[in-house]
Coordinates of C-alpha atoms in Angstrom, one line a residue:
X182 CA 0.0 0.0 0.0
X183 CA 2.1 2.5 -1.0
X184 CA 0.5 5.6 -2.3
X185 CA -2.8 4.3 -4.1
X186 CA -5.2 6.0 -2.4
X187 CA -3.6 9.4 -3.5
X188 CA -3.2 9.1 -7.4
X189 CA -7.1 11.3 -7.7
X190 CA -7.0 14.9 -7.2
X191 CA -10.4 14.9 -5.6
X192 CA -8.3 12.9 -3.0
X193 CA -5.8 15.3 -2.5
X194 CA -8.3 17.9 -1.8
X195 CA -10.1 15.8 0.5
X196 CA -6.4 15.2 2.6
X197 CA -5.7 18.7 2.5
X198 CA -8.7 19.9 3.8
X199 CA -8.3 17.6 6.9
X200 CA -4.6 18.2 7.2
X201 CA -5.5 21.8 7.5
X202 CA -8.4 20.9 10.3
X203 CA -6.2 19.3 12.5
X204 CA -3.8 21.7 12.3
X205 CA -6.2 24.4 13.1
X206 CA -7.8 22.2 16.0
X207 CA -4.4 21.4 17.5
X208 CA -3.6 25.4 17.7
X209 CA -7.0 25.8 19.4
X210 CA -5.9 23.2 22.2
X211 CA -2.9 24.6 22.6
X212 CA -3.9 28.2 23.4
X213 CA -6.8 26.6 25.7
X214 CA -4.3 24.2 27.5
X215 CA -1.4 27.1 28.1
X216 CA -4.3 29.6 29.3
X217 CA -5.6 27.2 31.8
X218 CA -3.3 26.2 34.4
X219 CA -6.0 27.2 37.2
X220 CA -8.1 24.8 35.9
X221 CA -5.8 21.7 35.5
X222 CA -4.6 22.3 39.1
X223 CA -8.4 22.7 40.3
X224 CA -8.0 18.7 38.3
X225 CA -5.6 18.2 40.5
X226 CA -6.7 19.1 43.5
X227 CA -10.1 17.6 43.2
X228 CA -8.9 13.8 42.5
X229 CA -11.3 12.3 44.7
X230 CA -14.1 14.4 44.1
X231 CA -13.5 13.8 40.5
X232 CA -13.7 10.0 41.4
X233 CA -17.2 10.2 43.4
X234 CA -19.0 12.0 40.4
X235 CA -18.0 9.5 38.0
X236 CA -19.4 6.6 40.3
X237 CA -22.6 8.1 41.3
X238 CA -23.9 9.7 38.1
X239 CA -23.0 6.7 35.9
X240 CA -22.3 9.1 33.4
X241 CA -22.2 9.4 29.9
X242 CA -18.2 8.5 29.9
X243 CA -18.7 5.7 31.6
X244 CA -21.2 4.4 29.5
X245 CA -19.2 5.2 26.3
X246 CA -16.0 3.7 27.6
X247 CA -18.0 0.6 28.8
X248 CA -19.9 -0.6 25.7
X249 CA -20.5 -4.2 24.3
X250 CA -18.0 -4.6 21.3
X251 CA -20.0 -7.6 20.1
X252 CA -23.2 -8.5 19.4
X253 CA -24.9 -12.3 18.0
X254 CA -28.1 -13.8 17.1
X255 CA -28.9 -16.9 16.1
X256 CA -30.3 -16.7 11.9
X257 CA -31.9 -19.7 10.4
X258 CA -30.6 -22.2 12.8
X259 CA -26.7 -20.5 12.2
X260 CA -24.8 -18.3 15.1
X261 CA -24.0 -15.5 13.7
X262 CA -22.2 -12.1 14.5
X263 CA -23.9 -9.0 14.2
X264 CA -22.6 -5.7 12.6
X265 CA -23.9 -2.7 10.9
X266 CA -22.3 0.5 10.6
X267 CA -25.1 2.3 10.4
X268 CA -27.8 1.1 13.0
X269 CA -24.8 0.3 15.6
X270 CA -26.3 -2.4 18.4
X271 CA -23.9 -1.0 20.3
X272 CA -24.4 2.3 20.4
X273 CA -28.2 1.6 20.6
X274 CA -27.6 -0.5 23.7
X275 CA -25.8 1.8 25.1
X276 CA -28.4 4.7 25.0
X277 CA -31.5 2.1 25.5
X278 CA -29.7 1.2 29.2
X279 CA -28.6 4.5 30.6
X280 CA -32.2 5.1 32.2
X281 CA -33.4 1.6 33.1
X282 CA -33.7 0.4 36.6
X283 CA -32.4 -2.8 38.2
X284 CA -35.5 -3.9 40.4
X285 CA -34.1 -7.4 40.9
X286 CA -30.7 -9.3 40.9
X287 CA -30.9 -13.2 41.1
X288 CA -27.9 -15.8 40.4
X289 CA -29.7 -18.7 38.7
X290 CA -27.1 -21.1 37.8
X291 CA -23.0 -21.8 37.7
X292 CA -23.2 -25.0 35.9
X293 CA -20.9 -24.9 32.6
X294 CA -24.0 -26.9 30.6
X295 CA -26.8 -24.5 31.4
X296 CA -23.8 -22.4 30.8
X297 CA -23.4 -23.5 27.5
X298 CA -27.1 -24.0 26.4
X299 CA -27.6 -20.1 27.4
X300 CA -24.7 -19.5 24.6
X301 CA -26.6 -21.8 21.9
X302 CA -30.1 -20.4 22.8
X303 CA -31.8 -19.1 19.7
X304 CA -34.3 -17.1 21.8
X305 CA -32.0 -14.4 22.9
X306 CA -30.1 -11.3 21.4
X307 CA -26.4 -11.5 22.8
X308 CA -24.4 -8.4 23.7
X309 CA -21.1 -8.7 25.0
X310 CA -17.8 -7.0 26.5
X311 CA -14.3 -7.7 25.7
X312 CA -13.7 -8.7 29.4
X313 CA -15.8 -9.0 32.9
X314 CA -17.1 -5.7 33.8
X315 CA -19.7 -5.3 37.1
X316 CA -23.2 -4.7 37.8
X317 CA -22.0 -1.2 39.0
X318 CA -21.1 0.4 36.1
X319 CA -24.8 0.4 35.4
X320 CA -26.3 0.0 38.7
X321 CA -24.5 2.4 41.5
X322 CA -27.4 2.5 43.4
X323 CA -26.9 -1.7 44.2
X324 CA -24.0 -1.7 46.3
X325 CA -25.0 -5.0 47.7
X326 CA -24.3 -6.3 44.1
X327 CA -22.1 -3.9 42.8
X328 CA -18.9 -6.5 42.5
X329 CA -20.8 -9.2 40.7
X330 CA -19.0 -9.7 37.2
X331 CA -20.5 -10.8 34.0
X332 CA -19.1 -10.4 30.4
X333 CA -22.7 -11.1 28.5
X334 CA -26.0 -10.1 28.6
X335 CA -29.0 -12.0 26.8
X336 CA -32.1 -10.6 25.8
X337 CA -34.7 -12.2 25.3
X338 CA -38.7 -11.1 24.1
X339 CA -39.5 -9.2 27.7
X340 CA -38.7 -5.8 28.4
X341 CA -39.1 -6.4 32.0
X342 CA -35.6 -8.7 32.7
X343 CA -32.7 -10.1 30.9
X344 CA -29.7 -12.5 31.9
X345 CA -25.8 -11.4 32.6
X346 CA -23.4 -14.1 32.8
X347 CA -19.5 -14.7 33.3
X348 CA -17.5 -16.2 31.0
X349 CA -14.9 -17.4 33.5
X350 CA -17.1 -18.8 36.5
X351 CA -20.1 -20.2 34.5
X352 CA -21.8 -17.7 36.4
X353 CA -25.9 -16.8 35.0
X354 CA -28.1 -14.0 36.8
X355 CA -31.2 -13.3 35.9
X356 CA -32.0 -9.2 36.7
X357 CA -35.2 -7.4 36.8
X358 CA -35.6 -4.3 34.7
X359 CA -37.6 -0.6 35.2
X360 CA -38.2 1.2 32.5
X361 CA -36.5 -1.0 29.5
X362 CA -37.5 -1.0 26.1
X363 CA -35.1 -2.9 24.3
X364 CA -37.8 -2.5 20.8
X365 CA -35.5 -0.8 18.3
X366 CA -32.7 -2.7 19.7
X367 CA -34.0 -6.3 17.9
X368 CA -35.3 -4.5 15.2
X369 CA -31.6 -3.6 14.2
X370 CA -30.3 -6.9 15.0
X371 CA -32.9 -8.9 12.8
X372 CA -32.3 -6.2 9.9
X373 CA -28.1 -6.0 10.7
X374 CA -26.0 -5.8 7.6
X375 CA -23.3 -8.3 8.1
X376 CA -24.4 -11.8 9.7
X377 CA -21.3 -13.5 10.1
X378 CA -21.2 -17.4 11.0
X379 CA -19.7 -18.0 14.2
X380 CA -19.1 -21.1 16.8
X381 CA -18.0 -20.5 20.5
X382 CA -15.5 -22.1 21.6
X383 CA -14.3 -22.6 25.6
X384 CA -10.3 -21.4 25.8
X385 CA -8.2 -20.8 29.3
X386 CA -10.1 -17.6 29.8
X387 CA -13.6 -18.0 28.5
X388 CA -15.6 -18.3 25.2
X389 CA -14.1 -16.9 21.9
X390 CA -16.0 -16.2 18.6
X391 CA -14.7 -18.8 16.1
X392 CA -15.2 -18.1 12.6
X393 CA -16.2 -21.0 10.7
X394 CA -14.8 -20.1 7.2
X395 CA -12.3 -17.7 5.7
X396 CA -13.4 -14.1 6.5
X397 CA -12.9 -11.1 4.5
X398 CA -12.1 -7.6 6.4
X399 CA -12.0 -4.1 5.2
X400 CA -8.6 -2.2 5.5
X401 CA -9.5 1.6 6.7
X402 CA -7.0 4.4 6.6
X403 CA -7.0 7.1 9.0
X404 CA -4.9 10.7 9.3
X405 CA -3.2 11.0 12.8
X406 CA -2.4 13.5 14.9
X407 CA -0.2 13.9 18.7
X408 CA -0.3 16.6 20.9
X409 CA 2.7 18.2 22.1
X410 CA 4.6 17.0 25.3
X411 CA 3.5 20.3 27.3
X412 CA 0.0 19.6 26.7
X413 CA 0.1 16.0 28.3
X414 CA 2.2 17.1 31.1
X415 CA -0.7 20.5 31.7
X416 CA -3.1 18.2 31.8
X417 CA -1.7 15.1 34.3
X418 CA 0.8 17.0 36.4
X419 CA -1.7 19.8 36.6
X420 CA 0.5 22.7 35.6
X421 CA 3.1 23.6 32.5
X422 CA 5.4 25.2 36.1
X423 CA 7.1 21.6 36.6
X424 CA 9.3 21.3 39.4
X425 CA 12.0 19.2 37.6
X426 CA 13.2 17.9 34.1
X427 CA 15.9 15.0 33.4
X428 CA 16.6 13.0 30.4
X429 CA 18.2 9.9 29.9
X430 CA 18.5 6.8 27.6
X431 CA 15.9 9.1 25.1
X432 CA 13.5 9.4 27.6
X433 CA 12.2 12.5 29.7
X434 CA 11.1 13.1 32.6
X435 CA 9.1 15.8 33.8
X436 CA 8.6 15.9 38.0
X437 CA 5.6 18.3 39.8
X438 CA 6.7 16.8 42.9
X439 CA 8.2 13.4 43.9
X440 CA 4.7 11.5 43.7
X441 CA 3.4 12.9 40.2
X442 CA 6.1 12.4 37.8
X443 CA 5.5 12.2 33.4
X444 CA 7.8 10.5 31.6
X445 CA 7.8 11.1 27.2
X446 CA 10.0 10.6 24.9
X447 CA 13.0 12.8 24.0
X448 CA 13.8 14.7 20.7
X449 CA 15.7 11.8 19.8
X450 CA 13.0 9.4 20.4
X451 CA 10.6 8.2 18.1
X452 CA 8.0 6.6 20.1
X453 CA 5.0 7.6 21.0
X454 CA 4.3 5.7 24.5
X455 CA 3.9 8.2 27.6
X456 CA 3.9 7.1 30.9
X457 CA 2.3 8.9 34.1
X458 CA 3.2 8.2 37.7
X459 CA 1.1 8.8 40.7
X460 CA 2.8 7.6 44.3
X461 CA 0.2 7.1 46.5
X462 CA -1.0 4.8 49.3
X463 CA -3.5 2.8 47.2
X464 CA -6.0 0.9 49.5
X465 CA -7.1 -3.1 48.6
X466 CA -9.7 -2.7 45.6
X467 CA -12.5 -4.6 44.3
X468 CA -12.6 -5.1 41.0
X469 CA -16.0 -2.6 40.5
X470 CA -13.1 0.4 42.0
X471 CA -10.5 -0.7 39.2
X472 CA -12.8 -0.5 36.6
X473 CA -14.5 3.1 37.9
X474 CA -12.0 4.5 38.8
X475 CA -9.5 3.9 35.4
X476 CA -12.5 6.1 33.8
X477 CA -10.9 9.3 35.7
X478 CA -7.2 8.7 34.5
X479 CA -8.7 8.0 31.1
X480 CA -10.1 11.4 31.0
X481 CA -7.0 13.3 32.5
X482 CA -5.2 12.1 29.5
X483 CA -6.9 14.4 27.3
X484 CA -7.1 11.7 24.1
X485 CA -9.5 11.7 21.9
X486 CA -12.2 8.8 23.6
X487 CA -15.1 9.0 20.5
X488 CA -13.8 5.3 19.3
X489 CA -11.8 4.6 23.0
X490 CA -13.1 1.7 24.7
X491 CA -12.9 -0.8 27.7
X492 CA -10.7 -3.8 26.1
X493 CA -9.3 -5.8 28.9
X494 CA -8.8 -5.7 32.8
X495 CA -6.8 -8.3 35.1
X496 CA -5.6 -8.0 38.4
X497 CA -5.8 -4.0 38.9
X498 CA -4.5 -3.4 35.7
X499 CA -7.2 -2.2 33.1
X500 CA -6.9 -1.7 29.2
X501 CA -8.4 0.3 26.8
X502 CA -8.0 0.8 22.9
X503 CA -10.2 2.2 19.7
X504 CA -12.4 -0.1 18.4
X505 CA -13.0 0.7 14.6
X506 CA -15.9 -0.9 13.1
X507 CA -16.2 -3.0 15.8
X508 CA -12.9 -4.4 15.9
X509 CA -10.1 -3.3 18.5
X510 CA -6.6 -1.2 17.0
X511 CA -3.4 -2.5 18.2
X512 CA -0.2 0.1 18.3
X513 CA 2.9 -0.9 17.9
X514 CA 2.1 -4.1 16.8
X515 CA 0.3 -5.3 19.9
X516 CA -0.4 -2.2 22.3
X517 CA -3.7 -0.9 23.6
X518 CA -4.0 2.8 23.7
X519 CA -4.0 3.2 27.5
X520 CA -3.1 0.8 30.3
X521 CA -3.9 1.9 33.8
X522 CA -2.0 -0.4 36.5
X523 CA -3.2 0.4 40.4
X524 CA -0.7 -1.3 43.0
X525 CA -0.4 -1.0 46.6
X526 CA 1.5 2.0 46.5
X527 CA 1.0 4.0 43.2
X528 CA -0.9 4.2 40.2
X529 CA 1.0 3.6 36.5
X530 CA -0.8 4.8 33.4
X531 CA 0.5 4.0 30.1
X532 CA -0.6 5.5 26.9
X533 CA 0.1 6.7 23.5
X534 CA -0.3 9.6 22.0
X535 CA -1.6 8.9 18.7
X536 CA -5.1 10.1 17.9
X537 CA -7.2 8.3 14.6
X538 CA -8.2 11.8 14.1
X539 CA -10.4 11.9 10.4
X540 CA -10.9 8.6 8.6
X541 CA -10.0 8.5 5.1
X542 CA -13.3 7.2 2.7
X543 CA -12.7 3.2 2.1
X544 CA -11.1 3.0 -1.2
X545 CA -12.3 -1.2 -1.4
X546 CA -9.1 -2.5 -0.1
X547 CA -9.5 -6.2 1.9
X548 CA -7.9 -9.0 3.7
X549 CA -8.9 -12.0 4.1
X550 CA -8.4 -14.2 7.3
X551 CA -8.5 -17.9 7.1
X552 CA -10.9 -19.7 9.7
X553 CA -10.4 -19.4 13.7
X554 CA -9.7 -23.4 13.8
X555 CA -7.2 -23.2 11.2
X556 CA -5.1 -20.2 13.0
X557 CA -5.5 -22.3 16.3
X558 CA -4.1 -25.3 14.3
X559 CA -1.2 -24.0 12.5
X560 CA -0.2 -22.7 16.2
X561 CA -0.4 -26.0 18.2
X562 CA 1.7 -27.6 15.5
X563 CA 4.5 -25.1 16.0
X564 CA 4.2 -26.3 19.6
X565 CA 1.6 -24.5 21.7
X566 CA -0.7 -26.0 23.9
X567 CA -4.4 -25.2 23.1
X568 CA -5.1 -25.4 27.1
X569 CA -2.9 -21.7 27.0
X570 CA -4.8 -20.0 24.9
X571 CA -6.5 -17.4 26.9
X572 CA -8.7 -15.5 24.0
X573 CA -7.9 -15.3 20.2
X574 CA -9.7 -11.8 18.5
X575 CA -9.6 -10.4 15.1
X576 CA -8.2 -6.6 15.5
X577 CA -6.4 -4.4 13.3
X578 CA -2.7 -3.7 13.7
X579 CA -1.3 -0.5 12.6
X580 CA 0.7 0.1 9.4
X581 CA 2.2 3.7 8.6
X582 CA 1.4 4.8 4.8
X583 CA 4.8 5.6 2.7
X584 CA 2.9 8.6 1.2
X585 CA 2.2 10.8 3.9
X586 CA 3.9 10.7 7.3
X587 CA 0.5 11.4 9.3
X588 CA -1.4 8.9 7.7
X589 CA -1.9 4.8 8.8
X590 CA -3.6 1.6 7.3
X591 CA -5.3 -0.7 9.6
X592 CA -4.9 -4.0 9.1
X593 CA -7.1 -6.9 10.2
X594 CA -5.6 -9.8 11.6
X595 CA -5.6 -12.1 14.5
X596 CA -4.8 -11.7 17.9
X597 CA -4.3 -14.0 20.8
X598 CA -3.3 -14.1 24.4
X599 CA -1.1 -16.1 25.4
X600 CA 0.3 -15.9 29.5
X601 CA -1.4 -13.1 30.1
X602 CA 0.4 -11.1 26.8
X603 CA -1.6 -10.1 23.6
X604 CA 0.1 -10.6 20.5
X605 CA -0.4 -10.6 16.6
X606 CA -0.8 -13.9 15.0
X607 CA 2.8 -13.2 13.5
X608 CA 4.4 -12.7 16.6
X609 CA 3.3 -16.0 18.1
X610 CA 4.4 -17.4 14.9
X611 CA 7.8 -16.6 15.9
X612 CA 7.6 -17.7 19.8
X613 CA 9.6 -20.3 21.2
X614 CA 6.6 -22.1 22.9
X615 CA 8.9 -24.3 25.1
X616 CA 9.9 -21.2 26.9
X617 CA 6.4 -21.1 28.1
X618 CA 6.9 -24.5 29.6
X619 CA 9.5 -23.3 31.7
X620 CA 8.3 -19.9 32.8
X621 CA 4.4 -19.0 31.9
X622 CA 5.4 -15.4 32.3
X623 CA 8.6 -15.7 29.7
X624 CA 7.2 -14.6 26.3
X625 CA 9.8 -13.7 23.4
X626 CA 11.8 -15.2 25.3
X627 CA 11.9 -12.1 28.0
X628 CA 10.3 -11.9 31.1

């Protein structure tokens, strides 16, 4: 892909006009970043007030940020995968859900059959999350329930309940409903565009879409744009008046005190990975906290969050990339696009600074990518054991243009993770898999 998409005049107009915008966008949040120091500190300052709101409004952030990426229905006897770009079921869930009430909260079953059967039940409309998120992202109010997990939720006929159920622990409730009208919701799902064949299939971690045959996948190019090292460190440290700046091994570091520190890379770096540290006295979480309170440092960073969304969480640490027509980006081969990491005594969040800022109209390109069973097959036989395969994903890694520096192609391929690391079909391809025999935490043959 090389400069294709450029050969048209009308094109070149088209890029202009964009480069132009963001450069005349970037200059407005510049001047509003410089002339607003007050403001970040009052950011600052107000870190666990900050916190609260975003709990007990369950507001629209949270909502956006927390969105099924998936959605499945069942069409002439076939499990299929829902998409449609223009009625999203996402997006439709997502505003459907914001004023219903939870009235009831019932576990029903942990057996792994009923389990299953729930999966392979033609009655029901399936949404679900890239990972276990909790009842209190919807449902602040229930703070007896507030830590219960569930990755899926099934809906069936009624307006007045629907299941949620974890992946992981086999785990089924069945919760009441106020105020639900989930009407225009089926009507896109039994009109969606794309109906895509699909099996589940049980891994290490939970169920994984398995596509039955070869897929084909659009490729979608996007301009970029960063914003300047002074406007990340305005908006975490909460001033541009930093008490201290070092640089070493192409990396800087910019200090407000000794427990707020921003390190970016130097002049002579070309990456784009930040990193902000907050020392603090962290107290024992539940995994409801972790998930809320990411949302804040999410925000801080100042990226743009229109296609940003909650992508993976274990152990305190919780992960969250674009998702462009319903599939997640990868950076840099395999990173999400923020990382936030609480520990006992700080908080880490990792992030890069590249925006998908204007997408560029699809020119026809495609890839095709052979069947899920096949890419799980061609892996065991270079030596890995099916049993550590967490969860294998179709995303889109991200590939610079040659004909303009500020402009990417993303590319759809497959994803898996493997001890606890997501990586690009083609990097596995290259692991030594004994290595995870003698260390599951060695991958790339690094630990």
């Amino acid at each position: 892909m090389t400069g294709m998409k450029f050969k048209f005049k009308f094109r070149d107009a088209l890029l202009l006009v964009a480069t132009l915008s963001v450069f005349i966008l970037s200059i407005v949040l510049w001047v509003f970043v410089m002339s607003n120091d007050q403001y970040f500190s009052h950011i600052n300052q107000a870190n666990n007030v900050t916190q609260h709101q975003i709990r007990g409004r369950r507001n629209k952030s949270v909502y956006d940020l927390y969105m099924p990426t998936s959605s499945y229905q069942f069409e002439k006897g076939q499990l299929c995968r829902l998409y449609d770009s223009k009625n999203n079921l996402s997006l439709e869930f997502t505003r459907e859900i914001r004023n219903v009430k939870f009235s009831s909260f019932k576990k029903v079953s942990t057996s792994p059959a009923k389990y299953d059967r729930l999966l392979n039940n033609p009655n029901f409309l399936q949404l679900a999350y890239p990972d276990e998120i909790t009842v209190d992202l919807f449902n602040s109010e229930n703070t007896k329930n507030k830590n219960h997990e569930f990755r899926r939720i099934f809906i069936s006929a009624s307006n007045k309940w629907f299941y949620a159920a974890n992946d992981k622990t086999n785990t089924i409730y069945r919760i009441g409903l106020k105020k639900a009208d989930f009407s225009t919701l089926r009507r896109y799902a039994k009109n969606a565009k794309n109906k895509t064949p699909i099996k589940f299939v049980r891994l290490k971690s939970g169920y994984s879409e398995f596509y039955l045959e070869p897929t084909h996948w659009h490729i979608y190019s996007y301009l970029t744009n960063t914003q300047s090292d002074s406007y990340f460190v305005s908006r975490l440290l909460g001033t541009a008046k930093v008490a201290g700046r070092t640089t070493k091994n192409k990396w800087t570091t910019y200090s407000l005190n000794y427990y707020n520190k921003l390190r970016v890379p130097a002049a002579n770096n070309d990456s784009n990975n930040f990193l902000y540290t907050r020392y603090e006295k962290v107290r024992s979480l539940a995994p409801a906290d972790y998930l809320v309170n990411s949302v804040y440092y999410v925000h801080r960073i100042g990226l743009s969050e229109q296609d940003l969304r909650f992508f993976d969480a274990d152990s305190g640490v919780v992960s969250y990339t674009n998702y462009v027509e319903g599939i997640p980006v990868f950076l840099n081969r395999h990173d999400v696009q923020v990382r936030t990491d609480f520990s006992a005594e700080s908080v880490l969040v990792a992030f890069n600074s590249v925006n998908l800022q204007i997408p560029i109209p699809f020119d026809g390109q495609t890839r095709t990518l052979p069947s899920t069973e096949s890419v799980v097959d061609q892996l065991t036989a270079k030596g890995l054991k099916r049993s550590d395969i967490q969860r294998i994903i179709v995303g889109c890694g991200v590939e610079k243009d040659s004909s303009r520096s500020d402009l990417v192609n993303l590319l759809p391929t497959y994803y898996l993770k493997i001890a606890g690391q997501w990586r690009s079909l083609a990097e596995w391809e290259k692991q030594d898999f004994s290595l995870l025999e003698k260390s599951p935490q060695r991958v790339n043959g690094v630990k």
